[in-house]
PDB file of C-alpha atoms and ligand atoms in Angstrom:
ATOM      1  CA  UNK A   1       7.662 -15.538 -10.481  1.00  0.00           C
ATOM      2  CA  UNK A   2       3.934 -15.603 -10.115  1.00  0.00           C
ATOM      3  CA  UNK A   3       0.960 -13.299  -9.972  1.00  0.00           C
ATOM      4  CA  UNK A   4      -0.697 -13.837  -6.602  1.00  0.00           C
ATOM      5  CA  UNK A   5      -4.388 -13.557  -5.843  1.00  0.00           C
ATOM      6  CA  UNK A   6      -5.354 -10.219  -4.290  1.00  0.00           C
ATOM      7  CA  UNK A   7      -7.884 -10.633  -1.489  1.00  0.00           C
ATOM      8  CA  UNK A   8     -10.789  -8.240  -1.102  1.00  0.00           C
ATOM      9  CA  UNK A   9     -12.398  -6.842   2.011  1.00  0.00           C
ATOM     10  CA  UNK A  10     -14.017  -8.249   4.204  1.00  0.00           C
ATOM     11  CA  UNK A  11     -11.266 -10.935   4.176  1.00  0.00           C
ATOM     12  CA  UNK A  12     -10.066 -11.196   7.777  1.00  0.00           C
ATOM     13  CA  UNK A  13      -6.382 -11.123   6.824  1.00  0.00           C
ATOM     14  CA  UNK A  14      -6.825  -7.455   5.835  1.00  0.00           C
ATOM     15  CA  UNK A  15      -7.636  -6.544   9.423  1.00  0.00           C
ATOM     16  CA  UNK A  16      -4.962  -8.700  11.043  1.00  0.00           C
ATOM     17  CA  UNK A  17      -1.603  -7.105  11.955  1.00  0.00           C
ATOM     18  CA  UNK A  18       1.358  -8.714  10.179  1.00  0.00           C
ATOM     19  CA  UNK A  19       4.492 -10.000  11.936  1.00  0.00           C
ATOM     20  CA  UNK A  20       8.087  -8.836  11.736  1.00  0.00           C
ATOM     21  CA  UNK A  21      10.266 -10.523   9.105  1.00  0.00           C
ATOM     22  CA  UNK A  22      13.314 -12.166  10.666  1.00  0.00           C
ATOM     23  CA  UNK A  23      14.533 -14.443   7.873  1.00  0.00           C
ATOM     24  CA  UNK A  24      15.923 -12.763   4.765  1.00  0.00           C
ATOM     25  CA  UNK A  25      16.172 -15.847   2.594  1.00  0.00           C
ATOM     26  CA  UNK A  26      15.363 -16.853  -0.990  1.00  0.00           C
ATOM     27  CA  UNK A  27      11.779 -17.570  -0.002  1.00  0.00           C
ATOM     28  CA  UNK A  28      11.373 -13.959   1.037  1.00  0.00           C
ATOM     29  CA  UNK A  29      13.050 -12.674  -2.139  1.00  0.00           C
ATOM     30  CA  UNK A  30      10.771 -14.813  -4.324  1.00  0.00           C
ATOM     31  CA  UNK A  31       7.765 -13.531  -2.414  1.00  0.00           C
ATOM     32  CA  UNK A  32       8.923  -9.930  -2.945  1.00  0.00           C
ATOM     33  CA  UNK A  33       9.275 -10.478  -6.731  1.00  0.00           C
ATOM     34  CA  UNK A  34       5.837 -12.063  -6.800  1.00  0.00           C
ATOM     35  CA  UNK A  35       4.409  -9.047  -4.980  1.00  0.00           C
ATOM     36  CA  UNK A  36       5.965  -6.679  -7.536  1.00  0.00           C
ATOM     37  CA  UNK A  37       4.622  -8.787 -10.377  1.00  0.00           C
ATOM     38  CA  UNK A  38       1.156  -8.932  -8.792  1.00  0.00           C
ATOM     39  CA  UNK A  39       1.135  -5.166  -8.272  1.00  0.00           C
ATOM     40  CA  UNK A  40       2.024  -4.495 -11.908  1.00  0.00           C
ATOM     41  CA  UNK A  41      -0.508  -7.024 -13.188  1.00  0.00           C
ATOM     42  CA  UNK A  42      -3.221  -5.329 -11.094  1.00  0.00           C
ATOM     43  CA  UNK A  43      -2.178  -1.777 -12.087  1.00  0.00           C
ATOM     44  CA  UNK A  44      -1.567  -0.937  -8.446  1.00  0.00           C
ATOM     45  CA  UNK A  45       1.048   1.511  -7.151  1.00  0.00           C
ATOM     46  CA  UNK A  46       1.396  -0.167  -3.762  1.00  0.00           C
ATOM     47  CA  UNK A  47       0.793  -3.584  -2.253  1.00  0.00           C
ATOM     48  CA  UNK A  48       1.024  -4.990   1.262  1.00  0.00           C
ATOM     49  CA  UNK A  49       1.579  -8.682   2.032  1.00  0.00           C
ATOM     50  CA  UNK A  50      -1.810  -8.906   3.800  1.00  0.00           C
ATOM     51  CA  UNK A  51      -3.463  -8.211   0.451  1.00  0.00           C
ATOM     52  CA  UNK A  52      -2.109 -11.460  -0.948  1.00  0.00           C
ATOM     53  CA  UNK A  53      -3.027 -13.351   2.194  1.00  0.00           C
ATOM     54  CA  UNK A  54       0.430 -13.317   3.826  1.00  0.00           C
ATOM     55  CA  UNK A  55       1.116 -11.922   7.281  1.00  0.00           C
ATOM     56  CA  UNK A  56       4.699 -10.726   6.908  1.00  0.00           C
ATOM     57  CA  UNK A  57       5.576  -7.023   7.212  1.00  0.00           C
ATOM     58  CA  UNK A  58       6.405  -6.541   3.530  1.00  0.00           C
ATOM     59  CA  UNK A  59       5.344  -3.688   1.236  1.00  0.00           C
ATOM     60  CA  UNK A  60       6.055  -3.014  -2.428  1.00  0.00           C
ATOM     61  CA  UNK A  61       5.620   0.340  -4.155  1.00  0.00           C
ATOM     62  CA  UNK A  62       6.108   1.493  -7.739  1.00  0.00           C
ATOM     63  CA  UNK A  63       4.536   4.786  -8.810  1.00  0.00           C
ATOM     64  CA  UNK A  64       4.620   5.476 -12.562  1.00  0.00           C
ATOM     65  CA  UNK A  65       5.064   9.105 -13.531  1.00  0.00           C
ATOM     66  CA  UNK A  66       1.854  10.093 -15.322  1.00  0.00           C
ATOM     67  CA  UNK A  67       2.933  13.557 -16.494  1.00  0.00           C
ATOM     68  CA  UNK A  68       0.706  16.626 -16.678  1.00  0.00           C
ATOM     69  CA  UNK A  69      -2.151  14.859 -18.404  1.00  0.00           C
ATOM     70  CA  UNK A  70      -2.290  12.262 -15.649  1.00  0.00           C
ATOM     71  CA  UNK A  71      -2.603  15.042 -13.057  1.00  0.00           C
ATOM     72  CA  UNK A  72       1.062  14.762 -12.081  1.00  0.00           C
ATOM     73  CA  UNK A  73       3.757  17.417 -12.013  1.00  0.00           C
ATOM     74  CA  UNK A  74       5.569  17.747 -15.317  1.00  0.00           C
ATOM     75  CA  UNK A  75       8.874  16.611 -13.883  1.00  0.00           C
ATOM     76  CA  UNK A  76       9.076  13.217 -12.211  1.00  0.00           C
ATOM     77  CA  UNK A  77      10.143  13.153  -8.559  1.00  0.00           C
ATOM     78  CA  UNK A  78      13.057  10.985  -7.460  1.00  0.00           C
ATOM     79  CA  UNK A  79      10.667   8.256  -6.322  1.00  0.00           C
ATOM     80  CA  UNK A  80       8.688   7.947  -9.571  1.00  0.00           C
ATOM     81  CA  UNK A  81       9.180   4.859 -11.760  1.00  0.00           C
ATOM     82  CA  UNK A  82      11.214   3.055  -9.094  1.00  0.00           C
ATOM     83  CA  UNK A  83      10.598  -0.309  -7.514  1.00  0.00           C
ATOM     84  CA  UNK A  84      10.633  -0.028  -3.730  1.00  0.00           C
ATOM     85  CA  UNK A  85      10.537  -2.904  -1.289  1.00  0.00           C
ATOM     86  CA  UNK A  86      10.054  -2.113   2.397  1.00  0.00           C
ATOM     87  CA  UNK A  87      10.480  -4.931   4.887  1.00  0.00           C
ATOM     88  CA  UNK A  88       9.591  -4.132   8.526  1.00  0.00           C
ATOM     89  CA  UNK A  89       8.969  -0.434   7.749  1.00  0.00           C
ATOM     90  CA  UNK A  90       8.585   2.040  10.611  1.00  0.00           C
ATOM     91  CA  UNK A  91       7.540   5.690  10.347  1.00  0.00           C
ATOM     92  CA  UNK A  92      10.091   7.587  12.423  1.00  0.00           C
ATOM     93  CA  UNK A  93       8.829  11.117  11.747  1.00  0.00           C
ATOM     94  CA  UNK A  94       5.925  12.796   9.972  1.00  0.00           C
ATOM     95  CA  UNK A  95       4.838  16.345   9.230  1.00  0.00           C
ATOM     96  CA  UNK A  96       2.246  18.384   7.347  1.00  0.00           C
ATOM     97  CA  UNK A  97      -1.067  17.206   5.927  1.00  0.00           C
ATOM     98  CA  UNK A  98      -2.222  16.121   2.499  1.00  0.00           C
ATOM     99  CA  UNK A  99      -5.641  15.010   1.237  1.00  0.00           C
ATOM    100  CA  UNK A 100      -5.599  12.446  -1.524  1.00  0.00           C
ATOM    101  CA  UNK A 101      -8.320  10.446  -3.214  1.00  0.00           C
ATOM    102  CA  UNK A 102      -7.161   6.925  -2.458  1.00  0.00           C
ATOM    103  CA  UNK A 103      -8.024   3.608  -3.996  1.00  0.00           C
ATOM    104  CA  UNK A 104      -7.081   0.125  -2.849  1.00  0.00           C
ATOM    105  CA  UNK A 105      -6.688  -3.158  -4.738  1.00  0.00           C
ATOM    106  CA  UNK A 106      -8.676  -4.848  -1.962  1.00  0.00           C
ATOM    107  CA  UNK A 107     -11.577  -2.409  -2.528  1.00  0.00           C
ATOM    108  CA  UNK A 108     -12.171  -2.458  -6.301  1.00  0.00           C
ATOM    109  CA  UNK A 109     -13.872   0.638  -7.702  1.00  0.00           C
ATOM    110  CA  UNK A 110     -13.873   2.443  -4.355  1.00  0.00           C
ATOM    111  CA  UNK A 111     -12.131   5.835  -4.226  1.00  0.00           C
ATOM    112  CA  UNK A 112     -12.345   8.374  -1.457  1.00  0.00           C
ATOM    113  CA  UNK A 113     -10.395  11.178   0.180  1.00  0.00           C
ATOM    114  CA  UNK A 114      -8.172  10.423   3.141  1.00  0.00           C
ATOM    115  CA  UNK A 115      -6.105  12.945   5.084  1.00  0.00           C
ATOM    116  CA  UNK A 116      -2.568  11.889   5.955  1.00  0.00           C
ATOM    117  CA  UNK A 117       0.854  13.402   6.683  1.00  0.00           C
ATOM    118  CA  UNK A 118       2.379  15.095   3.629  1.00  0.00           C
ATOM    119  CA  UNK A 119       5.912  14.061   4.582  1.00  0.00           C
ATOM    120  CA  UNK A 120       7.086  10.878   6.267  1.00  0.00           C
ATOM    121  CA  UNK A 121      10.504   9.536   7.158  1.00  0.00           C
ATOM    122  CA  UNK A 122      10.521   5.746   7.065  1.00  0.00           C
ATOM    123  CA  UNK A 123      13.159   3.277   8.194  1.00  0.00           C
ATOM    124  CA  UNK A 124      13.037  -0.224   6.766  1.00  0.00           C
ATOM    125  CA  UNK A 125      15.076  -3.122   5.456  1.00  0.00           C
ATOM    126  CA  UNK A 126      15.288  -4.306   1.867  1.00  0.00           C
ATOM    127  CA  UNK A 127      14.747  -7.938   0.797  1.00  0.00           C
ATOM    128  CA  UNK A 128      18.381  -8.703   1.707  1.00  0.00           C
ATOM    129  CA  UNK A 129      18.026  -7.336   5.232  1.00  0.00           C
ATOM    130  CA  UNK A 130      19.945  -4.132   4.512  1.00  0.00           C
ATOM    131  CA  UNK A 131      18.779  -1.063   6.473  1.00  0.00           C
ATOM    132  CA  UNK A 132      17.726   2.086   4.635  1.00  0.00           C
ATOM    133  CA  UNK A 133      15.750   5.232   5.284  1.00  0.00           C
ATOM    134  CA  UNK A 134      13.669   7.419   2.964  1.00  0.00           C
ATOM    135  CA  UNK A 135      11.980  10.790   3.180  1.00  0.00           C
ATOM    136  CA  UNK A 136       8.757  10.496   1.206  1.00  0.00           C
ATOM    137  CA  UNK A 137       6.483  13.336   0.102  1.00  0.00           C
ATOM    138  CA  UNK A 138       3.351  13.689  -2.035  1.00  0.00           C
ATOM    139  CA  UNK A 139       1.847  10.524  -3.463  1.00  0.00           C
ATOM    140  CA  UNK A 140       4.805   8.462  -2.256  1.00  0.00           C
ATOM    141  CA  UNK A 141       4.082   9.551   1.346  1.00  0.00           C
ATOM    142  CA  UNK A 142       0.363   8.797   0.899  1.00  0.00           C
ATOM    143  CA  UNK A 143       1.118   5.372  -0.542  1.00  0.00           C
ATOM    144  CA  UNK A 144       3.620   4.458   2.185  1.00  0.00           C
ATOM    145  CA  UNK A 145       1.171   5.378   4.948  1.00  0.00           C
ATOM    146  CA  UNK A 146      -1.643   3.460   3.230  1.00  0.00           C
ATOM    147  CA  UNK A 147       0.536   0.329   2.916  1.00  0.00           C
ATOM    148  CA  UNK A 148       2.004   0.553   6.424  1.00  0.00           C
ATOM    149  CA  UNK A 149      -1.584   0.773   7.693  1.00  0.00           C
ATOM    150  CA  UNK A 150      -2.273  -2.495   5.818  1.00  0.00           C
ATOM    151  CA  UNK A 151       0.466  -4.396   7.639  1.00  0.00           C
ATOM    152  CA  UNK A 152      -0.909  -2.989  10.901  1.00  0.00           C
ATOM    153  CA  UNK A 153      -4.287  -4.464   9.923  1.00  0.00           C
ATOM    154  CA  UNK A 154      -5.828  -1.046   9.220  1.00  0.00           C
ATOM    155  CA  UNK A 155      -7.855  -0.674   6.011  1.00  0.00           C
ATOM    156  CA  UNK A 156      -8.279   2.788   4.471  1.00  0.00           C
ATOM    157  CA  UNK A 157     -11.902   3.394   5.458  1.00  0.00           C
ATOM    158  CA  UNK A 158     -10.714   3.413   9.094  1.00  0.00           C
ATOM    159  CA  UNK A 159      -9.075   6.758   8.206  1.00  0.00           C
ATOM    160  CA  UNK A 160     -12.367   8.202   6.883  1.00  0.00           C
ATOM    161  CA  UNK A 161     -15.329   9.749   8.648  1.00  0.00           C
ATOM    162  CA  UNK A 162     -17.915   7.289   9.943  1.00  0.00           C
ATOM    163  CA  UNK A 163     -20.347   8.291   7.202  1.00  0.00           C
ATOM    164  CA  UNK A 164     -17.848   7.689   4.405  1.00  0.00           C
ATOM    165  CA  UNK A 165     -16.621   4.462   5.994  1.00  0.00           C
ATOM    166  CA  UNK A 166     -20.193   3.128   6.167  1.00  0.00           C
ATOM    167  CA  UNK A 167     -20.654   3.995   2.505  1.00  0.00           C
ATOM    168  CA  UNK A 168     -17.493   2.090   1.552  1.00  0.00           C
ATOM    169  CA  UNK A 169     -18.477  -0.946   3.627  1.00  0.00           C
ATOM    170  CA  UNK A 170     -21.978  -1.185   2.202  1.00  0.00           C
ATOM    171  CA  UNK A 171     -20.656  -0.782  -1.338  1.00  0.00           C
ATOM    172  CA  UNK A 172     -18.230  -3.664  -0.746  1.00  0.00           C
ATOM    173  CA  UNK A 173     -20.807  -5.876   0.919  1.00  0.00           C
ATOM    174  CA  UNK A 174     -23.273  -5.363  -1.946  1.00  0.00           C
ATOM    175  CA  UNK A 175     -20.532  -6.174  -4.412  1.00  0.00           C
ATOM    176  CA  UNK A 176     -19.769  -9.330  -2.434  1.00  0.00           C
ATOM    177  CA  UNK A 177     -23.356 -10.496  -2.850  1.00  0.00           C
ATOM    178  CA  UNK A 178     -23.217  -9.979  -6.581  1.00  0.00           C
ATOM    179  CA  UNK A 179     -20.020 -11.978  -6.889  1.00  0.00           C
ATOM    180  CA  UNK A 180     -20.924 -14.982  -4.784  1.00  0.00           C
ATOM    181  CA  UNK A 181     -19.159 -17.976  -6.247  1.00  0.00           C
ATOM    182  CA  UNK A 182     -21.140 -21.111  -6.882  1.00  0.00           C
TER     183      UNK A 182
HETATM  184 ZN1   ZN R 201      -4.728  -0.818   0.001  1.00  0.00          ZN
END
């Protein structure tokens, strides 16, 4: 197991669509564990393979239940505190709308509101190639759509108004200048 390096925008891999996974072997399973470990180490609730520089359609999600003080419902939902791995995920149905202030490990310190579907039904495979389907709502639905966008090469500012997107881009580009490595 290893913590992988999370790439930041404007890395090109973040805007490149990932390819379907066809081989469900030990290499894939190791990669999936590394993604989970990386996500935990970075305090993220979702991670897409593109964010660690890999172009396979793999997503990991784990949303801790924060309780009332963390702005959560008192009772955890079925999807809280669970490790999810989605390989080749496809949204088969969506409904409703939800606005959530999103962050992204590839955009440190950037948070802004994005409107998405409040409910999504997603078909995918696990790391062993087994098919499954989930109905996600709330933050789980937001997170799934954010991560599926990643593997399609779509970063979250593409879902914002032009004005907000420009603000995010300039913030990131300024940050880039500050952190130029020697
Ligand atoms: Zn992200």
